């Protein structure tokens, strides 16, 4: 098997019981018949793609059911979609990492046992906060007690690879409250943490509420203090930061997301999913009825197709790779794109090196400790 054909498989489930106020993803509460229409269309899309000559060259080392909230689907449906993936596509010999995102409050102990038996071996749990007041304000459907119960049930079901999503920079959140959430999470000893700062996206209810002054986000200083708290707390845990927002114990970095950060190949199923294979990036229509109609008619589901030239793909690989603390290998970039990073970026890279925002050591270009909080600014200079 050609190494270049290693890929990740993503299944987008666009359903959520209720929309969180800050969310800008393509997801909605399903109406009668939506679930069945979705499942039939994805199963048909899988069969169509399994015949595609470019897809047939891919060998998947990870599967990720994301959303939305995949755990809003019945467990038997999730198991059957995963079985279809395994039957129709090629996988690496090594056991693939098979993740499903779950929301506390949408799955019980029995459901978790069924997911584990079906072959899912990694759970990404959307906890966000252990403070009930913060959860309520975010519009989450669960309490901190339900999150705790989901974690305990997941461990009992045999999941030995758990990731928690947590958010900081929330309206009204104090540094102390963030510290308590983080400490509570670390006390449970997850294998992986994803820590995201809340961003208020245009078009969300949160954006409107912020404009109307209904609440204020923590100050920049408070957010910096939350980051410092994070660093101290994680330093005394077995977790290690390996990406701007992600932390893992040794050997438990998210394989599926590493593939994105390496700008690798991936196939996305379901409405709104994005794919990169066959030399193209393709975005699937983010509309369930349109998606179902196109699949049933055997028409293309791609709303956008983009052919990246070598230089654009090179820049993307550099920018994505800089998200990783290990950065990017200059030799690998040269082999892959025939371009040298120092020659290509010239003065703009030298400026960043002089400012000590990036460094080159051991043949790798990476963000320095000083550059990490300014990652967006660094990436804008290299885009
Ligand atoms: S559960 Fe996740 S995908 Fe669903 S609305 Fe909330 S943030 Fe968005």
mmCIF file of C-alpha atoms and ligand atoms in Angstrom:
data_model
loop_
_atom_site.group_PDB
_atom_site.id
_atom_site.type_symbol
_atom_site.label_atom_id
_atom_site.label_comp_id
_atom_site.label_asym_id
_atom_site.label_seq_id
_atom_site.Cartn_x
_atom_site.Cartn_y
_atom_site.Cartn_z
ATOM 1 C CA UNK A 1 0.000 0.000 0.000
ATOM 2 C CA UNK A 2 1.328 3.415 -0.997
ATOM 3 C CA UNK A 3 1.889 5.541 2.140
ATOM 4 C CA UNK A 4 0.445 8.592 0.397
ATOM 5 C CA UNK A 5 -2.925 6.810 0.272
ATOM 6 C CA UNK A 6 -3.345 6.746 4.063
ATOM 7 C CA UNK A 7 -6.507 8.662 4.908
ATOM 8 C CA UNK A 8 -9.150 9.499 7.485
ATOM 9 C CA UNK A 9 -12.863 8.787 7.138
ATOM 10 C CA UNK A 10 -15.339 11.300 8.569
ATOM 11 C CA UNK A 11 -19.094 10.812 8.966
ATOM 12 C CA UNK A 12 -21.031 14.016 9.608
ATOM 13 C CA UNK A 13 -24.242 13.622 11.593
ATOM 14 C CA UNK A 14 -26.070 16.962 11.331
ATOM 15 C CA UNK A 15 -28.530 16.451 14.202
ATOM 16 C CA UNK A 16 -28.605 18.017 17.671
ATOM 17 C CA UNK A 17 -31.414 17.844 20.209
ATOM 18 C CA UNK A 18 -31.199 21.582 20.658
ATOM 19 C CA UNK A 19 -28.998 24.261 19.139
ATOM 20 C CA UNK A 20 -26.365 25.743 21.471
ATOM 21 C CA UNK A 21 -26.357 29.555 21.400
ATOM 22 C CA UNK A 22 -22.754 29.846 20.197
ATOM 23 C CA UNK A 23 -22.826 27.135 17.516
ATOM 24 C CA UNK A 24 -22.276 27.911 13.846
ATOM 25 C CA UNK A 25 -21.946 24.291 12.630
ATOM 26 C CA UNK A 26 -24.433 22.776 10.211
ATOM 27 C CA UNK A 27 -26.743 21.001 12.662
ATOM 28 C CA UNK A 28 -30.412 21.082 13.617
ATOM 29 C CA UNK A 29 -33.063 19.203 15.599
ATOM 30 C CA UNK A 30 -34.376 16.420 13.317
ATOM 31 C CA UNK A 31 -38.026 16.447 12.254
ATOM 32 C CA UNK A 32 -40.071 13.282 11.641
ATOM 33 C CA UNK A 33 -38.420 11.161 8.956
ATOM 34 C CA UNK A 34 -35.150 13.150 8.843
ATOM 35 C CA UNK A 35 -33.119 10.458 10.594
ATOM 36 C CA UNK A 36 -34.249 7.719 8.254
ATOM 37 C CA UNK A 37 -33.725 9.908 5.161
ATOM 38 C CA UNK A 38 -30.245 10.800 6.382
ATOM 39 C CA UNK A 39 -29.219 7.195 7.095
ATOM 40 C CA UNK A 40 -30.492 5.893 3.760
ATOM 41 C CA UNK A 41 -28.726 8.680 1.875
ATOM 42 C CA UNK A 42 -25.400 8.190 3.693
ATOM 43 C CA UNK A 43 -25.558 4.432 3.095
ATOM 44 C CA UNK A 44 -26.181 5.063 -0.599
ATOM 45 C CA UNK A 45 -23.415 7.693 -0.727
ATOM 46 C CA UNK A 46 -21.007 5.161 0.820
ATOM 47 C CA UNK A 47 -21.832 2.590 -1.842
ATOM 48 C CA UNK A 48 -21.389 5.191 -4.609
ATOM 49 C CA UNK A 49 -18.065 6.431 -3.235
ATOM 50 C CA UNK A 50 -16.771 2.893 -2.663
ATOM 51 C CA UNK A 51 -16.834 2.513 -6.480
ATOM 52 C CA UNK A 52 -14.915 5.766 -7.095
ATOM 53 C CA UNK A 53 -11.441 5.055 -8.536
ATOM 54 C CA UNK A 54 -9.746 7.717 -6.351
ATOM 55 C CA UNK A 55 -11.502 6.555 -3.174
ATOM 56 C CA UNK A 56 -10.421 2.986 -3.896
ATOM 57 C CA UNK A 57 -6.776 4.063 -3.550
ATOM 58 C CA UNK A 58 -7.403 5.240 0.043
ATOM 59 C CA UNK A 59 -6.549 3.160 3.081
ATOM 60 C CA UNK A 60 -8.228 4.483 6.223
ATOM 61 C CA UNK A 61 -6.430 4.558 9.554
ATOM 62 C CA UNK A 62 -9.152 6.450 11.406
ATOM 63 C CA UNK A 63 -12.910 6.912 11.412
ATOM 64 C CA UNK A 64 -14.574 9.871 13.113
ATOM 65 C CA UNK A 65 -18.324 10.225 13.628
ATOM 66 C CA UNK A 66 -18.785 13.948 14.323
ATOM 67 C CA UNK A 67 -21.448 16.553 14.146
ATOM 68 C CA UNK A 68 -23.781 17.805 15.249
ATOM 69 C CA UNK A 69 -24.334 15.193 17.900
ATOM 70 C CA UNK A 70 -23.878 11.665 16.485
ATOM 71 C CA UNK A 71 -25.220 10.211 19.732
ATOM 72 C CA UNK A 72 -28.690 11.603 18.892
ATOM 73 C CA UNK A 73 -28.949 8.691 16.407
ATOM 74 C CA UNK A 74 -30.078 5.333 17.802
ATOM 75 C CA UNK A 75 -27.068 3.202 18.741
ATOM 76 C CA UNK A 76 -28.180 0.415 16.382
ATOM 77 C CA UNK A 77 -28.076 2.915 13.495
ATOM 78 C CA UNK A 78 -24.581 4.101 14.471
ATOM 79 C CA UNK A 79 -23.409 0.486 14.685
ATOM 80 C CA UNK A 80 -24.842 -0.288 11.280
ATOM 81 C CA UNK A 81 -23.243 2.820 9.679
ATOM 82 C CA UNK A 82 -19.868 1.818 11.124
ATOM 83 C CA UNK A 83 -20.320 -1.763 9.881
ATOM 84 C CA UNK A 84 -21.055 -0.377 6.397
ATOM 85 C CA UNK A 85 -17.869 1.730 6.500
ATOM 86 C CA UNK A 86 -15.833 -1.351 7.467
ATOM 87 C CA UNK A 87 -17.399 -3.447 4.745
ATOM 88 C CA UNK A 88 -17.178 -0.944 1.896
ATOM 89 C CA UNK A 89 -13.829 0.807 2.422
ATOM 90 C CA UNK A 90 -10.227 -0.355 2.891
ATOM 91 C CA UNK A 91 -8.508 -0.002 6.244
ATOM 92 C CA UNK A 92 -4.926 -0.207 7.425
ATOM 93 C CA UNK A 93 -3.816 -3.467 9.045
ATOM 94 C CA UNK A 94 -3.226 -1.661 12.330
ATOM 95 C CA UNK A 95 -6.448 -1.264 14.340
ATOM 96 C CA UNK A 96 -8.015 2.027 13.182
ATOM 97 C CA UNK A 97 -8.847 4.716 15.704
ATOM 98 C CA UNK A 98 -12.661 4.895 15.655
ATOM 99 C CA UNK A 99 -14.030 7.952 17.432
ATOM 100 C CA UNK A 100 -17.555 9.079 18.096
ATOM 101 C CA UNK A 101 -18.547 12.427 19.571
ATOM 102 C CA UNK A 102 -21.117 12.080 22.320
ATOM 103 C CA UNK A 103 -23.011 14.603 24.362
ATOM 104 C CA UNK A 104 -23.777 13.776 27.962
ATOM 105 C CA UNK A 105 -27.540 13.567 28.158
ATOM 106 C CA UNK A 106 -27.919 11.806 24.802
ATOM 107 C CA UNK A 107 -26.534 8.393 25.700
ATOM 108 C CA UNK A 108 -26.882 5.997 28.628
ATOM 109 C CA UNK A 109 -24.702 3.201 30.017
ATOM 110 C CA UNK A 110 -26.327 0.554 27.823
ATOM 111 C CA UNK A 111 -25.852 2.694 24.720
ATOM 112 C CA UNK A 112 -22.162 3.180 25.529
ATOM 113 C CA UNK A 113 -21.693 -0.576 25.932
ATOM 114 C CA UNK A 114 -23.342 -1.109 22.542
ATOM 115 C CA UNK A 115 -21.091 1.502 20.922
ATOM 116 C CA UNK A 116 -17.992 -0.193 22.336
ATOM 117 C CA UNK A 117 -19.206 -3.606 21.132
ATOM 118 C CA UNK A 118 -19.902 -2.130 17.677
ATOM 119 C CA UNK A 119 -16.193 -1.229 17.366
ATOM 120 C CA UNK A 120 -15.971 2.405 18.456
ATOM 121 C CA UNK A 121 -12.759 2.635 20.503
ATOM 122 C CA UNK A 122 -12.507 6.352 21.298
ATOM 123 C CA UNK A 123 -15.076 8.769 22.733
ATOM 124 C CA UNK A 124 -14.940 12.517 22.379
ATOM 125 C CA UNK A 125 -17.261 13.853 25.072
ATOM 126 C CA UNK A 126 -18.633 17.398 24.723
ATOM 127 C CA UNK A 127 -18.474 18.435 28.378
ATOM 128 C CA UNK A 128 -17.520 22.124 27.875
ATOM 129 C CA UNK A 129 -17.749 23.035 31.568
ATOM 130 C CA UNK A 130 -18.298 21.484 35.000
ATOM 131 C CA UNK A 131 -20.173 24.620 36.168
ATOM 132 C CA UNK A 132 -23.922 24.157 35.677
ATOM 133 C CA UNK A 133 -24.564 27.872 35.341
ATOM 134 C CA UNK A 134 -22.071 28.097 32.452
ATOM 135 C CA UNK A 135 -23.605 25.045 30.770
ATOM 136 C CA UNK A 136 -27.023 26.636 31.007
ATOM 137 C CA UNK A 137 -25.840 29.887 29.502
ATOM 138 C CA UNK A 138 -24.161 28.031 26.627
ATOM 139 C CA UNK A 139 -27.483 26.324 25.906
ATOM 140 C CA UNK A 140 -26.082 22.843 26.559
ATOM 141 C CA UNK A 141 -28.658 20.144 27.191
ATOM 142 C CA UNK A 142 -26.760 18.445 30.033
ATOM 143 C CA UNK A 143 -25.602 19.129 33.576
ATOM 144 C CA UNK A 144 -22.147 18.548 35.046
ATOM 145 C CA UNK A 145 -23.594 15.580 36.966
ATOM 146 C CA UNK A 146 -24.717 13.985 33.690
ATOM 147 C CA UNK A 147 -21.249 14.553 32.229
ATOM 148 C CA UNK A 148 -19.711 12.782 35.230
ATOM 149 C CA UNK A 149 -22.176 9.880 34.862
ATOM 150 C CA UNK A 150 -21.396 9.569 31.117
ATOM 151 C CA UNK A 151 -17.659 9.415 31.832
ATOM 152 C CA UNK A 152 -18.100 6.725 34.496
ATOM 153 C CA UNK A 153 -20.389 4.711 32.211
ATOM 154 C CA UNK A 154 -17.876 5.036 29.354
ATOM 155 C CA UNK A 155 -15.073 3.641 31.501
ATOM 156 C CA UNK A 156 -17.323 0.778 32.667
ATOM 157 C CA UNK A 157 -18.182 0.052 29.029
ATOM 158 C CA UNK A 158 -14.471 -0.479 28.335
ATOM 159 C CA UNK A 159 -13.492 2.802 26.651
ATOM 160 C CA UNK A 160 -9.821 3.356 27.470
ATOM 161 C CA UNK A 161 -9.428 6.358 25.181
ATOM 162 C CA UNK A 162 -11.515 9.336 26.297
ATOM 163 C CA UNK A 163 -11.265 12.917 25.137
ATOM 164 C CA UNK A 164 -13.092 15.815 26.787
ATOM 165 C CA UNK A 165 -13.987 19.075 25.041
ATOM 166 C CA UNK A 166 -13.846 22.024 27.435
ATOM 167 C CA UNK A 167 -14.335 25.742 26.779
ATOM 168 C CA UNK A 168 -12.819 28.823 28.363
ATOM 169 C CA UNK A 169 -13.413 32.537 27.849
ATOM 170 C CA UNK A 170 -17.135 32.048 28.516
ATOM 171 C CA UNK A 171 -19.477 34.925 29.458
ATOM 172 C CA UNK A 172 -19.200 35.548 33.183
ATOM 173 C CA UNK A 173 -16.550 32.837 33.615
ATOM 174 C CA UNK A 174 -13.895 33.641 36.213
ATOM 175 C CA UNK A 175 -10.341 32.337 36.166
ATOM 176 C CA UNK A 176 -11.212 30.393 39.324
ATOM 177 C CA UNK A 177 -14.207 28.750 37.662
ATOM 178 C CA UNK A 178 -12.104 27.698 34.647
ATOM 179 C CA UNK A 179 -9.494 26.298 37.014
ATOM 180 C CA UNK A 180 -12.157 24.262 38.824
ATOM 181 C CA UNK A 181 -13.480 22.843 35.539
ATOM 182 C CA UNK A 182 -9.989 21.949 34.414
ATOM 183 C CA UNK A 183 -8.994 20.395 37.731
ATOM 184 C CA UNK A 184 -12.155 18.347 37.833
ATOM 185 C CA UNK A 185 -11.480 17.089 34.323
ATOM 186 C CA UNK A 186 -7.843 16.243 35.100
ATOM 187 C CA UNK A 187 -8.862 14.394 38.268
ATOM 188 C CA UNK A 188 -10.755 11.938 36.027
ATOM 189 C CA UNK A 189 -7.520 11.258 34.084
ATOM 190 C CA UNK A 190 -8.745 11.475 30.479
ATOM 191 C CA UNK A 191 -6.341 10.367 27.749
ATOM 192 C CA UNK A 192 -6.996 13.557 25.769
ATOM 193 C CA UNK A 193 -8.296 17.098 26.255
ATOM 194 C CA UNK A 194 -9.428 19.635 23.654
ATOM 195 C CA UNK A 195 -9.550 23.114 25.180
ATOM 196 C CA UNK A 196 -11.182 25.824 23.094
ATOM 197 C CA UNK A 197 -11.693 29.509 23.676
ATOM 198 C CA UNK A 198 -15.266 30.573 22.949
ATOM 199 C CA UNK A 199 -15.507 32.498 19.698
ATOM 200 C CA UNK A 200 -18.657 34.463 19.048
ATOM 201 C CA UNK A 201 -19.549 33.852 15.407
ATOM 202 C CA UNK A 202 -21.740 36.162 13.360
ATOM 203 C CA UNK A 203 -25.224 34.761 12.758
ATOM 204 C CA UNK A 204 -25.442 32.910 16.099
ATOM 205 C CA UNK A 205 -27.794 33.898 18.958
ATOM 206 C CA UNK A 206 -24.663 34.611 21.026
ATOM 207 C CA UNK A 207 -23.545 37.225 18.506
ATOM 208 C CA UNK A 208 -26.860 39.049 18.819
ATOM 209 C CA UNK A 209 -26.837 38.825 22.617
ATOM 210 C CA UNK A 210 -23.278 40.179 22.723
ATOM 211 C CA UNK A 211 -24.246 43.082 20.427
ATOM 212 C CA UNK A 212 -27.206 43.872 22.680
ATOM 213 C CA UNK A 213 -24.849 43.906 25.660
ATOM 214 C CA UNK A 214 -26.679 41.072 27.434
ATOM 215 C CA UNK A 215 -23.355 39.807 28.723
ATOM 216 C CA UNK A 216 -19.653 40.440 28.332
ATOM 217 C CA UNK A 217 -16.823 38.086 27.627
ATOM 218 C CA UNK A 218 -13.920 37.913 30.104
ATOM 219 C CA UNK A 219 -11.225 40.554 29.519
ATOM 220 C CA UNK A 220 -8.116 39.754 27.495
ATOM 221 C CA UNK A 221 -6.125 39.693 30.747
ATOM 222 C CA UNK A 222 -8.551 37.196 32.267
ATOM 223 C CA UNK A 223 -8.243 34.950 29.182
ATOM 224 C CA UNK A 224 -4.441 35.151 29.419
ATOM 225 C CA UNK A 225 -4.725 34.167 33.087
ATOM 226 C CA UNK A 226 -6.923 31.198 32.076
ATOM 227 C CA UNK A 227 -4.221 30.103 29.620
ATOM 228 C CA UNK A 228 -1.559 30.397 32.325
ATOM 229 C CA UNK A 229 -3.772 28.364 34.670
ATOM 230 C CA UNK A 230 -4.122 25.734 31.947
ATOM 231 C CA UNK A 231 -0.393 25.492 31.499
ATOM 232 C CA UNK A 232 0.220 25.045 35.242
ATOM 233 C CA UNK A 233 -2.544 22.471 35.632
ATOM 234 C CA UNK A 234 -1.516 20.426 32.589
ATOM 235 C CA UNK A 235 2.174 20.554 33.545
ATOM 236 C CA UNK A 236 1.456 18.588 36.686
ATOM 237 C CA UNK A 237 -0.590 15.976 34.788
ATOM 238 C CA UNK A 238 0.466 13.145 32.441
ATOM 239 C CA UNK A 239 -0.963 15.121 29.501
ATOM 240 C CA UNK A 240 1.232 16.978 27.081
ATOM 241 C CA UNK A 241 0.225 19.779 24.745
ATOM 242 C CA UNK A 242 0.783 18.645 21.159
ATOM 243 C CA UNK A 243 -1.389 21.104 19.251
ATOM 244 C CA UNK A 244 -2.550 24.656 19.936
ATOM 245 C CA UNK A 245 -5.779 23.447 21.610
ATOM 246 C CA UNK A 246 -5.071 19.749 22.206
ATOM 247 C CA UNK A 247 -3.376 17.755 24.949
ATOM 248 C CA UNK A 248 -2.793 14.016 25.216
ATOM 249 C CA UNK A 249 -1.012 11.367 27.216
ATOM 250 C CA UNK A 250 1.787 9.633 25.286
ATOM 251 C CA UNK A 251 0.495 7.700 22.283
ATOM 252 C CA UNK A 252 -3.070 9.035 22.556
ATOM 253 C CA UNK A 253 -2.882 12.048 20.248
ATOM 254 C CA UNK A 254 -5.954 12.084 18.030
ATOM 255 C CA UNK A 255 -4.858 10.202 14.923
ATOM 256 C CA UNK A 256 -7.794 11.461 12.895
ATOM 257 C CA UNK A 257 -7.045 15.127 13.594
ATOM 258 C CA UNK A 258 -3.288 14.650 13.172
ATOM 259 C CA UNK A 259 -4.080 13.674 9.600
ATOM 260 C CA UNK A 260 -5.854 17.039 9.084
ATOM 261 C CA UNK A 261 -2.943 18.933 10.628
ATOM 262 C CA UNK A 262 -0.569 17.078 8.317
ATOM 263 C CA UNK A 263 -2.837 18.162 5.462
ATOM 264 C CA UNK A 264 -3.431 14.518 4.587
ATOM 265 C CA UNK A 265 -6.189 12.823 2.605
ATOM 266 C CA UNK A 266 -9.683 12.382 3.979
ATOM 267 C CA UNK A 267 -13.140 11.391 2.876
ATOM 268 C CA UNK A 268 -16.184 13.092 4.403
ATOM 269 C CA UNK A 269 -19.634 11.505 4.309
ATOM 270 C CA UNK A 270 -22.959 13.193 4.982
ATOM 271 C CA UNK A 271 -24.241 16.732 4.330
ATOM 272 C CA UNK A 272 -21.754 19.505 5.055
ATOM 273 C CA UNK A 273 -18.736 17.153 5.218
ATOM 274 C CA UNK A 274 -15.491 18.113 3.490
ATOM 275 C CA UNK A 275 -13.196 15.739 1.574
ATOM 276 C CA UNK A 276 -9.649 15.963 0.238
ATOM 277 C CA UNK A 277 -8.631 13.242 -2.198
ATOM 278 C CA UNK A 278 -7.861 12.805 -5.887
ATOM 279 C CA UNK A 279 -6.012 16.159 -5.902
ATOM 280 C CA UNK A 280 -9.133 18.094 -4.912
ATOM 281 C CA UNK A 281 -10.815 19.557 -1.869
ATOM 282 C CA UNK A 282 -14.566 19.073 -2.023
ATOM 283 C CA UNK A 283 -17.302 20.420 0.248
ATOM 284 C CA UNK A 284 -20.587 18.494 0.347
ATOM 285 C CA UNK A 285 -23.860 20.443 0.165
ATOM 286 C CA UNK A 286 -24.795 21.489 3.701
ATOM 287 C CA UNK A 287 -28.503 20.873 3.284
ATOM 288 C CA UNK A 288 -30.108 17.552 4.172
ATOM 289 C CA UNK A 289 -32.975 17.535 1.611
ATOM 290 C CA UNK A 290 -30.633 18.644 -1.201
ATOM 291 C CA UNK A 291 -28.036 16.056 -0.124
ATOM 292 C CA UNK A 292 -30.653 13.253 -0.094
ATOM 293 C CA UNK A 293 -32.078 14.324 -3.455
ATOM 294 C CA UNK A 294 -28.655 14.430 -5.136
ATOM 295 C CA UNK A 295 -27.549 11.069 -3.727
ATOM 296 C CA UNK A 296 -30.812 9.398 -4.775
ATOM 297 C CA UNK A 297 -30.472 10.834 -8.302
ATOM 298 C CA UNK A 298 -26.829 9.741 -8.529
ATOM 299 C CA UNK A 299 -25.751 13.395 -8.950
ATOM 300 C CA UNK A 300 -22.635 15.034 -7.530
ATOM 301 C CA UNK A 301 -23.032 16.054 -3.882
ATOM 302 C CA UNK A 302 -20.152 18.511 -4.013
ATOM 303 C CA UNK A 303 -21.178 22.139 -3.537
ATOM 304 C CA UNK A 304 -17.584 23.247 -4.082
ATOM 305 C CA UNK A 305 -14.577 21.619 -5.670
ATOM 306 C CA UNK A 306 -11.194 23.213 -5.481
ATOM 307 C CA UNK A 307 -7.964 22.145 -7.117
ATOM 308 C CA UNK A 308 -5.058 23.456 -5.043
ATOM 309 C CA UNK A 309 -1.873 24.174 -6.970
ATOM 310 C CA UNK A 310 1.378 22.924 -5.444
ATOM 311 C CA UNK A 311 2.282 26.321 -3.932
ATOM 312 C CA UNK A 312 -1.157 26.745 -2.303
ATOM 313 C CA UNK A 313 -1.055 23.182 -0.950
ATOM 314 C CA UNK A 314 2.464 23.837 0.363
ATOM 315 C CA UNK A 315 1.371 27.006 2.210
ATOM 316 C CA UNK A 316 -1.630 25.188 3.660
ATOM 317 C CA UNK A 317 0.565 22.339 4.866
ATOM 318 C CA UNK A 318 2.909 24.810 6.564
ATOM 319 C CA UNK A 319 0.060 26.666 8.262
ATOM 320 C CA UNK A 320 -1.780 23.543 9.386
ATOM 321 C CA UNK A 321 1.483 21.964 10.556
ATOM 322 C CA UNK A 322 2.385 24.997 12.640
ATOM 323 C CA UNK A 323 -0.640 24.213 14.796
ATOM 324 C CA UNK A 324 1.355 21.244 16.060
ATOM 325 C CA UNK A 325 3.936 21.943 18.730
ATOM 326 C CA UNK A 326 6.378 19.748 16.786
ATOM 327 C CA UNK A 327 5.785 21.978 13.745
ATOM 328 C CA UNK A 328 6.592 20.882 10.198
ATOM 329 C CA UNK A 329 9.555 18.987 8.777
ATOM 330 C CA UNK A 330 11.387 21.117 6.219
ATOM 331 C CA UNK A 331 12.752 18.000 4.485
ATOM 332 C CA UNK A 332 9.292 16.435 4.200
ATOM 333 C CA UNK A 333 7.927 19.668 2.739
ATOM 334 C CA UNK A 334 10.712 19.667 0.171
ATOM 335 C CA UNK A 335 10.003 16.045 -0.790
ATOM 336 C CA UNK A 336 6.275 16.575 -0.963
ATOM 337 C CA UNK A 337 6.131 19.906 -2.806
ATOM 338 C CA UNK A 338 9.638 20.530 -4.175
ATOM 339 C CA UNK A 339 9.749 23.821 -2.254
ATOM 340 C CA UNK A 340 12.108 25.039 0.445
ATOM 341 C CA UNK A 341 10.386 26.852 3.273
ATOM 342 C CA UNK A 342 13.140 29.434 3.889
ATOM 343 C CA UNK A 343 13.552 30.270 0.204
ATOM 344 C CA UNK A 344 9.811 30.321 -0.426
ATOM 345 C CA UNK A 345 8.902 32.691 2.419
ATOM 346 C CA UNK A 346 12.170 34.679 2.394
ATOM 347 C CA UNK A 347 11.877 37.987 4.281
ATOM 348 C CA UNK A 348 8.475 37.261 5.877
ATOM 349 C CA UNK A 349 9.837 34.109 7.549
ATOM 350 C CA UNK A 350 13.026 35.887 8.616
ATOM 351 C CA UNK A 351 10.966 38.578 10.306
ATOM 352 C CA UNK A 352 9.074 35.937 12.309
ATOM 353 C CA UNK A 353 12.373 34.235 13.202
ATOM 354 C CA UNK A 354 13.861 37.575 14.310
ATOM 355 C CA UNK A 355 10.766 38.287 16.424
ATOM 356 C CA UNK A 356 11.225 34.846 18.030
ATOM 357 C CA UNK A 357 7.663 33.853 17.083
ATOM 358 C CA UNK A 358 8.865 30.805 15.126
ATOM 359 C CA UNK A 359 12.096 28.826 15.247
ATOM 360 C CA UNK A 360 13.921 26.277 13.103
ATOM 361 C CA UNK A 361 15.629 23.467 14.965
ATOM 362 C CA UNK A 362 16.421 19.881 14.053
ATOM 363 C CA UNK A 363 15.096 20.451 10.531
ATOM 364 C CA UNK A 364 11.660 21.553 11.774
ATOM 365 C CA UNK A 365 9.859 24.882 11.694
ATOM 366 C CA UNK A 366 7.647 25.452 14.723
ATOM 367 C CA UNK A 367 5.957 28.130 16.815
ATOM 368 C CA UNK A 368 7.981 29.236 19.819
ATOM 369 C CA UNK A 369 6.481 29.534 23.292
ATOM 370 C CA UNK A 370 6.161 33.246 22.564
ATOM 371 C CA UNK A 371 4.591 32.564 19.161
ATOM 372 C CA UNK A 372 1.963 30.092 20.396
ATOM 373 C CA UNK A 373 -0.508 32.681 21.763
ATOM 374 C CA UNK A 374 0.030 34.711 18.555
ATOM 375 C CA UNK A 375 -0.473 31.747 16.221
ATOM 376 C CA UNK A 376 -3.146 33.501 14.134
ATOM 377 C CA UNK A 377 -0.867 36.448 13.496
ATOM 378 C CA UNK A 378 2.026 34.156 12.501
ATOM 379 C CA UNK A 379 -0.177 32.139 10.170
ATOM 380 C CA UNK A 380 -1.558 35.289 8.545
ATOM 381 C CA UNK A 381 2.023 36.220 7.652
ATOM 382 C CA UNK A 382 2.599 32.839 5.969
ATOM 383 C CA UNK A 383 -0.742 32.289 4.251
HETATM 384 S S1 LIG B 1 -24.061 20.124 20.489
HETATM 385 FE FE1 LIG B 1 -22.274 20.813 19.299
HETATM 386 S S2 LIG B 1 -22.965 20.778 17.173
HETATM 387 FE FE2 LIG B 1 -24.802 20.645 18.436
HETATM 388 S S3 LIG B 1 -25.506 22.736 18.622
HETATM 389 FE FE3 LIG B 1 -24.209 22.346 20.404
HETATM 390 S S4 LIG B 1 -22.139 22.982 19.770
HETATM 391 FE FE4 LIG B 1 -23.393 22.807 17.909
#
